[in-house]
Short mmCIF file of C-alpha atoms in Angstrom, two decimals:
data_model
loop_
_atom_site.label_atom_id
_atom_site.label_comp_id
_atom_site.label_asym_id
_atom_site.label_seq_id
_atom_site.Cartn_x
_atom_site.Cartn_y
_atom_site.Cartn_z
CA MET I 297 -40.93 65.78 58.97
CA GLU I 298 -39.37 62.56 60.27
CA LYS I 299 -42.68 60.80 59.58
CA ASN I 300 -42.84 62.05 56.02
CA GLY I 301 -39.16 61.03 55.50
CA SER I 302 -39.94 57.53 56.73
CA VAL I 303 -42.90 57.20 54.25
CA ILE I 304 -40.71 58.35 51.32
CA LEU I 305 -38.01 55.85 52.29
CA ALA I 306 -40.61 53.07 52.54
CA VAL I 307 -42.00 53.99 49.09
CA ILE I 308 -38.49 54.02 47.61
CA PHE I 309 -37.75 50.67 49.18
CA MET I 310 -40.97 49.21 47.79
CA PHE I 311 -40.10 50.53 44.35
CA LEU I 312 -36.63 48.99 44.63
CA VAL I 313 -38.08 45.68 45.72
CA LEU I 314 -40.58 45.78 42.83
CA PHE I 315 -37.85 46.68 40.37
CA LEU I 316 -35.65 43.89 41.62
CA GLY I 317 -38.54 41.48 41.45
CA LEU I 318 -39.38 42.51 37.92
CA SER I 319 -35.71 42.28 36.96
CA LEU I 320 -35.47 38.80 38.43
CA LEU I 321 -38.61 37.79 36.66
CA ASN I 322 -37.34 39.13 33.35
CA PHE I 323 -34.00 37.38 33.94
CA THR I 324 -35.79 34.15 34.69
CA LEU I 325 -37.93 34.48 31.55
CA VAL I 326 -34.83 35.26 29.45
CA HIS I 327 -32.90 32.42 31.06
CA ASN I 328 -35.79 30.00 30.41
CA ARG I 329 -35.91 31.13 26.82
CA VAL I 330 -32.15 30.67 26.46
CA VAL I 331 -32.31 27.21 28.04
CA LYS I 332 -35.24 26.27 25.88
CA ALA I 333 -33.46 27.57 22.75
CA ARG I 334 -30.32 25.75 23.76
CA ASN I 335 -32.22 22.52 24.38
CA ILE I 336 -33.98 22.87 21.02
CA HIS I 337 -30.58 23.52 19.37
CA HIS I 338 -28.96 20.48 21.04
CA ALA I 339 -31.86 18.25 20.19
CA ARG I 340 -31.88 19.48 16.55
CA SER I 341 -28.10 19.24 16.39
CA GLU I 342 -28.21 15.69 17.69
CA ILE I 343 -30.81 14.70 15.15
CA LEU I 344 -28.76 16.22 12.33
CA HIS I 345 -25.53 14.70 13.58
CA ASN I 346 -26.99 11.19 14.12
CA LEU I 347 -28.62 11.19 10.68
CA LEU I 348 -25.36 12.24 9.09
CA ILE I 349 -23.40 9.54 10.90
CA PHE I 350 -26.01 6.90 9.95
CA HIS I 351 -25.74 7.71 6.24
CA LEU I 352 -21.95 8.02 6.42
CA HIS I 353 -21.55 4.53 7.91
CA LYS I 354 -24.06 2.98 5.56
CA ASP I 355 -22.52 4.54 2.44
CA THR I 356 -18.96 3.84 3.57
CA ASP I 357 -19.73 0.12 3.92
CA LYS I 358 -21.49 0.18 0.55
CA ILE I 359 -18.52 1.81 -1.17
CA LYS I 360 -15.88 -0.39 0.45
CA ASN I 361 -17.74 -3.58 -0.47
CA ILE I 362 -18.15 -2.81 -4.14
CA LYS I 363 -16.75 -5.65 -6.29
CA PHE I 364 -15.78 -4.52 -9.83
CA ASN I 365 -15.48 -7.26 -12.43
CA SER I 366 -13.30 -5.27 -14.74
CA SER I 367 -11.88 -1.79 -15.41
CA ILE I 368 -14.31 1.08 -15.62
CA ASP I 369 -14.53 4.12 -17.90
CA ASP I 370 -16.86 6.46 -16.06
CA CYS I 371 -17.14 6.70 -12.24
CA LYS I 372 -20.42 8.51 -12.59
CA ASP I 373 -22.02 5.21 -13.51
CA HIS I 374 -21.17 3.85 -10.03
CA PHE I 375 -21.29 6.95 -7.84
CA ASN I 376 -24.29 9.19 -8.39
CA ASN I 377 -27.54 10.37 -6.75
CA ILE I 378 -29.48 7.45 -8.12
CA LEU I 379 -27.36 4.86 -6.34
CA TYR I 380 -26.72 7.19 -3.38
CA PRO I 381 -29.96 9.23 -3.29
CA ASP I 382 -30.79 12.31 -1.28
CA SER I 383 -33.46 11.83 1.35
CA GLU I 384 -35.72 13.68 3.76
CA VAL I 385 -36.65 12.45 7.29
CA ASN I 386 -38.86 14.50 9.58
CA SER I 387 -38.16 17.73 7.63
CA VAL I 388 -34.38 17.06 7.77
CA LYS I 389 -32.82 16.85 4.31
CA VAL I 390 -29.81 14.67 3.53
CA LYS I 391 -27.91 15.61 0.42
CA LYS I 392 -24.98 13.75 -1.12
CA SER I 393 -22.45 14.73 -3.77
CA PHE I 394 -19.51 13.19 -5.67
CA SER I 395 -16.63 14.89 -7.49
CA PHE I 396 -13.83 13.23 -9.45
CA ASN I 397 -10.24 14.10 -10.31
CA THR I 398 -8.49 11.73 -12.75
CA ARG I 399 -4.79 11.11 -13.43
CA ASP I 400 -3.75 8.87 -16.39
CA PHE I 401 -0.78 6.56 -16.13
CA SER I 402 0.62 4.25 -18.83
CA LEU I 403 -1.38 1.16 -17.76
CA PHE I 404 -4.04 2.47 -15.44
CA LYS I 405 -6.06 5.49 -14.21
CA LEU I 406 -6.05 6.88 -10.66
CA ILE I 407 -9.33 8.61 -9.81
CA LYS I 408 -9.57 10.63 -6.63
CA VAL I 409 -13.19 10.77 -5.40
CA ASN I 410 -14.52 13.41 -3.03
CA PHE I 411 -17.74 12.25 -1.32
CA GLY I 412 -19.80 14.79 0.65
CA ILE I 413 -22.87 14.40 2.82
CA LYS I 414 -25.00 17.18 4.40
CA SER I 415 -27.82 16.87 6.87
CA ILE I 416 -29.82 20.14 6.72
CA SER I 417 -32.49 21.47 9.12
CA SER I 418 -35.91 22.50 7.79
CA ASN I 419 -35.04 26.18 8.01
CA GLU I 420 -31.68 25.44 6.25
CA ARG I 421 -29.86 27.51 8.88
CA HIS I 422 -28.32 24.55 10.70
CA ILE I 423 -26.15 21.97 8.93
CA TRP I 424 -23.92 19.00 9.75
CA LYS I 425 -21.62 17.86 6.95
CA SER I 426 -18.95 15.25 6.25
CA GLU I 427 -16.22 15.09 3.60
CA SER I 428 -14.66 11.79 2.59
CA ILE I 429 -11.98 10.87 0.08
CA PHE I 430 -11.12 7.58 -1.63
CA ASN I 431 -9.14 6.41 -4.61
CA ILE I 432 -10.28 4.30 -7.54
CA ILE I 433 -7.52 2.55 -9.51
CA THR I 434 -8.67 1.01 -12.77
CA GLY I 435 -6.91 -0.67 -15.65
CA ASP I 436 -3.89 -2.94 -15.59
CA LEU I 437 -2.71 -2.75 -11.98
CA PRO I 438 0.91 -3.38 -10.81
CA PHE I 439 1.24 -5.98 -8.09
CA ASN I 440 2.66 -3.58 -5.51
CA LEU I 441 -0.60 -1.56 -5.49
CA PHE I 442 -2.00 -4.45 -3.39
CA PRO I 443 -0.57 -5.19 0.09
CA VAL I 444 -1.39 -8.83 -0.45
CA LEU I 445 -2.48 -10.22 -3.84
CA ILE I 446 -3.20 -13.91 -4.33
CA ASN I 447 -4.08 -14.73 -7.91
CA SER I 448 -4.73 -18.38 -8.77
CA GLY I 449 -7.27 -20.01 -11.03
CA GLY I 450 -7.58 -22.79 -8.45
CA TYR I 451 -9.34 -20.42 -6.03
CA ASN I 452 -12.90 -19.19 -6.24
CA ILE I 453 -15.15 -16.94 -4.18
CA SER I 454 -16.09 -19.78 -1.82
CA ASN I 455 -12.37 -20.15 -0.90
CA GLU I 456 -11.91 -16.46 -0.07
CA LYS I 457 -12.59 -16.85 3.66
CA PHE I 458 -10.21 -19.82 3.80
CA ILE I 459 -7.44 -17.80 2.16
CA LYS I 460 -7.97 -14.78 4.40
CA ASP I 461 -7.89 -17.07 7.45
CA LEU I 462 -4.37 -18.07 6.38
CA LEU I 463 -3.51 -14.40 6.69
CA SER I 464 -5.41 -13.67 9.90
CA SER I 465 -2.71 -11.30 11.21
CA THR I 466 -3.12 -9.04 8.12
CA GLU I 467 -5.91 -6.51 7.96
CA LYS I 468 -8.71 -7.95 5.83
CA HIS I 469 -9.03 -4.90 3.61
CA HIS I 470 -5.35 -5.30 2.62
CA ILE I 471 -5.96 -8.78 1.16
CA PHE I 472 -7.13 -9.12 -2.46
CA ILE I 473 -8.12 -12.47 -3.98
CA SER I 474 -8.33 -12.36 -7.73
CA GLU I 475 -8.90 -14.70 -10.61
CA HIS I 476 -8.15 -12.04 -13.21
CA GLU I 477 -5.50 -12.73 -15.83
CA SER I 478 -2.07 -11.70 -14.62
CA VAL I 479 1.02 -10.70 -16.58
CA PHE I 480 4.26 -12.05 -15.13
CA ASP I 481 6.59 -11.56 -18.14
CA ILE I 482 9.93 -12.57 -16.65
CA LYS I 483 11.31 -13.21 -20.15
CA LEU I 484 10.84 -9.56 -21.28
CA TYR I 485 12.06 -8.25 -17.90
CA LEU I 486 15.29 -10.26 -18.16
CA ALA I 487 15.73 -9.15 -21.78
CA LYS I 488 15.67 -5.50 -20.63
CA LEU I 489 18.13 -6.15 -17.83
CA LEU I 490 20.57 -8.12 -20.03
CA GLY I 491 20.24 -5.95 -23.14
CA LEU I 492 18.72 -8.73 -25.26
CA ASP I 493 15.72 -9.12 -27.56
CA ARG I 494 12.78 -10.91 -25.81
CA GLU I 495 12.94 -13.77 -28.31
CA ASN I 496 16.70 -14.09 -27.78
CA VAL I 497 16.62 -14.86 -24.10
CA THR I 498 18.52 -18.11 -24.44
CA LEU I 499 21.62 -19.81 -23.04
CA ILE I 500 23.30 -19.33 -26.42
CA ALA I 501 22.76 -15.58 -26.17
CA LEU I 502 24.13 -15.65 -22.66
CA LYS I 503 27.29 -17.42 -23.83
CA GLN I 504 27.86 -14.62 -26.30
CA LEU I 505 27.01 -11.97 -23.71
CA PHE I 506 29.50 -13.37 -21.19
CA GLU I 507 32.10 -14.18 -23.90
CA GLN I 508 32.22 -17.87 -23.26
CA THR I 509 34.12 -19.94 -25.86
CA GLU I 510 32.06 -21.28 -28.71
CA TYR I 511 32.99 -24.97 -28.33
CA GLU I 512 31.12 -25.26 -25.04
CA SER I 513 27.61 -26.37 -25.74
CA GLU I 514 26.04 -24.85 -22.63
CA LEU I 515 26.71 -21.94 -20.33
CA ARG I 516 28.92 -23.33 -17.59
CA ASP I 517 27.96 -22.90 -13.91
CA GLY I 518 29.45 -19.80 -12.41
CA ILE I 519 29.03 -16.22 -11.45
CA TYR I 520 29.20 -13.56 -14.19
CA PHE I 521 29.49 -9.81 -13.64
CA PRO I 522 29.23 -7.78 -16.86
CA CYS I 523 30.76 -4.35 -16.34
CA SER I 524 31.33 -1.81 -19.08
CA SER I 525 32.10 1.89 -19.29
CA GLU I 526 28.34 2.58 -19.44
CA LYS I 527 26.90 0.26 -16.79
CA ALA I 528 27.63 -2.31 -14.10
CA GLY I 529 25.41 -5.31 -13.57
CA PRO I 530 23.36 -7.29 -13.23
CA VAL I 531 25.27 -10.11 -11.58
CA PHE I 532 24.23 -13.35 -13.29
CA VAL I 533 24.58 -16.75 -11.61
CA GLN I 534 24.29 -19.93 -13.62
CA GLY I 535 23.30 -22.96 -11.59
CA ASN I 536 22.10 -23.71 -8.13
CA THR I 537 23.47 -21.50 -5.33
CA GLU I 538 24.28 -22.39 -1.73
CA LYS I 539 23.92 -18.97 -0.16
CA VAL I 540 23.12 -15.32 -0.84
CA MET I 541 23.91 -13.04 2.11
CA LEU I 542 23.24 -9.36 2.67
CA SER I 543 24.96 -7.07 5.12
CA ILE I 544 26.17 -3.51 5.75
CA GLU I 545 29.73 -2.24 6.12
CA ASP I 546 30.70 1.47 6.42
CA GLU I 547 27.10 2.42 5.37
CA CYS I 548 27.62 0.49 2.09
CA GLN I 549 25.55 -2.46 0.90
CA ILE I 550 27.28 -5.82 0.71
CA ILE I 551 25.96 -8.78 -1.27
CA GLU I 552 27.79 -12.12 -1.08
CA ILE I 553 27.06 -15.15 -3.26
CA VAL I 554 28.41 -18.64 -2.58
CA GLN I 555 28.22 -21.36 -5.26
CA ASN I 556 30.38 -24.47 -4.91
CA ASN I 557 33.91 -23.15 -5.08
CA ASN I 558 32.78 -19.79 -6.42
CA HIS I 559 32.47 -16.77 -4.19
CA PHE I 560 31.41 -13.32 -5.27
CA LYS I 561 31.27 -10.25 -3.03
CA ILE I 562 30.26 -6.73 -4.00
CA LYS I 563 30.31 -3.68 -1.75
CA TYR I 564 28.57 -0.67 -3.19
CA SER I 565 27.06 2.72 -2.55
CA LYS I 566 25.53 5.43 -4.73
CA GLU I 567 28.92 6.61 -6.02
CA GLN I 568 31.10 3.47 -6.41
CA PHE I 569 31.48 -0.24 -5.90
CA HIS I 570 34.19 -2.81 -5.14
CA TYR I 571 33.87 -6.47 -6.10
CA GLU I 572 35.83 -9.69 -5.60
CA THR I 573 35.32 -12.96 -7.39
CA GLY I 574 37.91 -15.70 -7.58
CA GLU I 575 41.22 -14.13 -8.43
CA LYS I 576 39.54 -11.05 -9.94
CA SER I 577 38.65 -7.80 -8.18
CA GLY I 578 37.87 -4.30 -9.19
CA ASN I 579 36.96 -0.92 -7.90
CA GLU I 580 34.82 1.44 -10.00
CA TYR I 581 33.50 4.97 -9.47
CA LYS I 582 30.18 4.15 -11.15
CA ILE I 583 26.77 2.85 -10.11
CA PHE I 584 26.00 -0.85 -9.70
CA ASN I 585 22.33 -1.43 -10.52
CA GLY I 586 21.80 -3.68 -7.52
CA LYS I 587 20.25 -6.55 -9.48
CA ILE I 588 21.20 -10.24 -9.01
CA ILE I 589 19.83 -12.88 -11.44
CA ILE I 590 20.21 -16.55 -10.37
CA ASN I 591 19.28 -19.22 -12.88
CA GLY I 592 18.71 -21.99 -10.39
CA ASN I 593 17.64 -22.66 -6.81
CA VAL I 594 18.96 -20.72 -3.79
CA ASN I 595 19.31 -22.86 -0.69
CA VAL I 596 19.73 -19.99 1.79
CA LEU I 597 18.96 -16.30 1.65
CA GLU I 598 19.93 -14.59 4.90
CA ALA I 599 21.26 -11.47 6.57
CA GLY I 600 24.87 -11.21 7.63
CA SER I 601 24.14 -8.18 9.82
CA ASP I 602 21.19 -6.47 11.49
CA PRO I 603 20.08 -4.37 9.76
CA ALA I 604 21.14 -5.90 6.44
CA LEU I 605 19.99 -3.16 4.09
CA ALA I 606 21.94 0.07 3.83
CA ILE I 607 20.24 3.47 3.64
CA ASP I 608 19.07 4.15 0.04
CA SER I 609 19.81 0.55 -0.87
CA HIS I 610 17.25 -1.38 -2.88
CA PRO I 611 18.80 -4.71 -4.00
CA GLU I 612 16.74 -6.89 -6.31
CA LEU I 613 16.99 -10.65 -6.44
CA ILE I 614 15.55 -12.48 -9.45
CA ILE I 615 15.52 -16.17 -8.71
CA LEU I 616 14.67 -18.50 -11.58
CA GLY I 617 13.99 -21.46 -9.28
CA ASP I 618 13.18 -22.11 -5.64
CA LEU I 619 14.29 -20.03 -2.61
CA ASN I 620 14.62 -20.55 1.11
CA ILE I 621 14.58 -17.43 3.30
CA CYS I 622 16.25 -18.23 6.63
CA SER I 623 16.41 -14.90 8.45
CA SER I 624 15.02 -11.40 8.63
CA ILE I 625 16.18 -8.90 5.96
CA THR I 626 15.61 -5.37 7.21
CA GLY I 627 16.91 -1.79 6.90
CA ASN I 628 17.34 0.85 9.52
CA ILE I 629 14.19 2.78 8.59
CA THR I 630 14.44 5.17 11.57
CA THR I 631 17.37 6.95 10.01
CA ALA I 632 16.14 6.80 6.39
CA TYR I 633 14.26 9.47 4.51
CA TYR I 634 10.71 8.52 3.81
CA ASN I 635 11.22 8.25 0.05
CA SER I 636 14.46 6.33 0.40
CA ARG I 637 13.34 3.67 2.83
CA PRO I 638 15.70 0.69 2.36
CA SER I 639 14.04 -2.37 0.88
CA ILE I 640 14.63 -5.59 -1.00
CA THR I 641 12.73 -6.82 -4.03
CA ILE I 642 12.41 -10.57 -4.50
CA ILE I 643 11.08 -12.09 -7.74
CA LEU I 644 10.62 -15.81 -8.30
CA ALA I 645 9.68 -17.29 -11.63
CA ALA I 646 10.25 -20.38 -13.78
CA SER I 647 13.43 -20.15 -15.81
CA PRO I 648 12.94 -19.09 -19.45
CA PHE I 649 16.34 -20.67 -20.19
CA SER I 650 14.98 -24.18 -19.54
CA LEU I 651 12.60 -26.20 -21.66
CA ARG I 652 11.30 -27.89 -18.51
CA TYR I 653 8.64 -25.76 -16.79
CA SER I 654 8.81 -25.85 -12.97
CA ILE I 655 6.59 -23.84 -10.65
CA PRO I 656 8.89 -21.99 -8.22
CA VAL I 657 8.40 -22.19 -4.46
CA LEU I 658 9.48 -19.69 -1.82
CA ARG I 659 9.86 -21.28 1.64
CA PHE I 660 10.25 -19.35 4.87
CA ASP I 661 12.33 -21.58 7.11
CA CYS I 662 13.46 -20.18 10.49
CA ALA I 663 12.91 -21.10 14.12
CA GLY I 664 12.15 -17.52 15.03
CA PRO I 665 10.20 -14.60 13.52
CA ILE I 666 11.15 -13.27 10.12
CA ILE I 667 10.84 -9.59 9.19
CA ILE I 668 11.20 -8.47 5.55
CA HIS I 669 11.34 -4.87 4.43
CA GLY I 670 10.44 -5.07 0.78
CA SER I 671 8.48 -6.55 -2.10
CA ILE I 672 7.93 -10.28 -2.68
CA ASN I 673 6.54 -11.35 -6.05
CA ILE I 674 6.25 -15.09 -6.68
CA ASN I 675 4.87 -16.62 -9.89
CA GLY I 676 4.27 -19.74 -7.89
CA GLY I 677 3.74 -20.83 -4.28
CA ILE I 678 4.75 -19.82 -0.82
CA ILE I 679 5.22 -22.25 2.09
CA ASN I 680 5.64 -20.75 5.52
CA ASP I 681 7.20 -23.03 8.17
CA THR I 682 8.10 -20.08 10.40
CA PRO I 683 6.06 -19.06 13.54
CA GLU I 684 5.67 -15.47 12.39
CA ILE I 685 6.41 -13.36 9.27
CA GLN I 686 6.15 -9.57 9.06
CA ILE I 687 6.44 -7.98 5.65
CA SER I 688 6.57 -4.18 5.24
CA GLY I 689 5.83 -3.80 1.51
CA ASN I 690 3.76 -6.17 -0.61
CA LEU I 691 3.24 -9.89 -1.22
CA TYR I 692 2.14 -11.48 -4.53
CA CYS I 693 1.81 -15.21 -5.13
CA ARG I 694 -0.41 -17.82 -6.77
CA ASP I 695 -0.63 -20.28 -3.88
CA LEU I 696 -0.09 -20.14 -0.14
CA LYS I 697 0.48 -22.71 2.60
CA ASN I 698 0.90 -21.17 6.02
CA LYS I 699 1.66 -22.87 9.34
CA GLY I 700 2.32 -19.62 11.20
CA LYS I 701 1.28 -15.97 11.22
CA ILE I 702 1.81 -13.64 8.24
CA LYS I 703 1.35 -9.89 8.67
CA VAL I 704 1.75 -7.57 5.70
CA THR I 705 1.86 -3.81 6.24
CA PRO I 706 1.68 -1.68 3.05
CA LEU I 707 4.05 1.21 2.39
CA LYS I 708 3.19 4.36 0.45
CA LYS I 709 5.30 5.42 -2.54
CA PHE I 710 6.51 1.82 -2.93
CA LYS I 711 7.97 1.45 -6.42
CA PRO I 712 7.30 -1.76 -8.36
CA PRO I 713 10.19 -3.52 -10.11
CA SER I 714 8.49 -2.97 -13.46
CA ILE I 715 4.88 -1.87 -14.06
CA ASP I 716 5.14 -3.12 -17.67
CA ASN I 717 5.99 -6.72 -16.76
CA PHE I 718 4.21 -7.58 -13.50
CA TYR I 719 0.48 -6.65 -13.27
CA ILE I 720 -3.12 -7.82 -13.10
CA LYS I 721 -5.15 -7.13 -16.24
CA ASN I 722 -8.42 -5.22 -16.46
CA LEU I 723 -9.23 -4.71 -12.82
CA THR I 724 -10.70 -1.96 -10.63
CA VAL I 725 -10.17 -1.56 -6.89
CA ILE I 726 -11.07 1.04 -4.25
CA LYS I 727 -8.31 2.04 -1.87
CA ASP I 728 -7.58 4.44 0.97
CA PHE I 729 -11.08 5.47 2.05
CA ARG I 730 -10.91 8.02 4.77
CA THR I 731 -13.26 10.61 6.28
CA GLU I 732 -11.37 13.90 6.66
CA LEU I 733 -14.03 16.19 8.07
CA ILE I 734 -17.21 16.09 10.18
CA GLU I 735 -18.37 19.52 11.29
CA GLU I 736 -21.39 21.62 12.34
CA ILE I 737 -22.07 24.92 10.49
CA PHE I 738 -24.63 27.66 10.76
CA GLU I 739 -26.18 30.18 8.43
CA ASP I 740 -23.50 32.85 8.92
CA GLU I 741 -20.74 30.28 8.14
CA LYS I 742 -22.20 29.05 4.83
#
């Protein structure tokens, strides 16, 4: 009996060993199949991914480097499967698609373009895809849509590298060199601000506006502040000005203007303002429009405090002559809401009140760095004698001489002074290209 029991145990042990062996063999076979399938998947996935990235880089460069000569009517003429064709490489299909969403504005169209690429395996069960978005702006384009816009008939394509080298600190895709016709209608803009007809922007009309006596042949030098029950401003300065200084006091914006023996100071917020000029002063619970017009040169524009721009403050200086900026002019953007970021707008143009045309010049003149939060629009030239300039906003000019570094950083939702008076005609640009998605999908996810 013991012998028979030993045989049975031996047989059972052999069966167990055989079962374990077969189980291990089966596990090994399954494992090898899984490893093989995984390797095949990884290899196929890598092929699909690499092909997608190749086409994405190639098409991104192609899109970003498009040069449009004028405004366009139909995006489909420039973005379609003929110019960006589907392809097939080693049984892997690459398919591309464009879709468009258009918004019409008064002078231009904004077209949001969705650009998709798919790399698809031969069994169509394995896909890599990307989704990109970019904007096309076409028509008459306001200056502030461009971080840096230099528009001069004296430049041509061969000078573009030279110009961009002058702005080496600014990202190259933020610099636009254009020979398109520009509209810088300072006369119409001043007419709107002063409540005059465009053809009546004259010194005689100003004499009547500021109630100067008739026997005086010309508007005398001085600082004028029209204020009625309906509106306050703009401040109008006739003649050259020694200094314009901006500062903050009690969270209010202060602007001071010094001209010979004349001194004007206004302190204002959203709800009220207080001004002092000569022997006159006043306090009003109404809104000052924040606009200063100076018909002459300004020797010094500087900050009287740091920061110099109050929260929600957006002063606008319209200089009909030359200007020297001698310090930074910034706002405390860390405490400001995004849409109310404090900023200054500077506009330089030749005076429409003078028969003698003179190209205005803005000069940056400071021993240290200058930081500007705002928009600079010069219908003339810029001369930089400062080691470093940083502008958060936009820069427009017709000529540039730079001895230092100029860096311009664009801001979103940056309002132009007037889209009807300051723009480039008949132009198309591509902006804000970004790839928002690259992902792998399978048949059950489609």
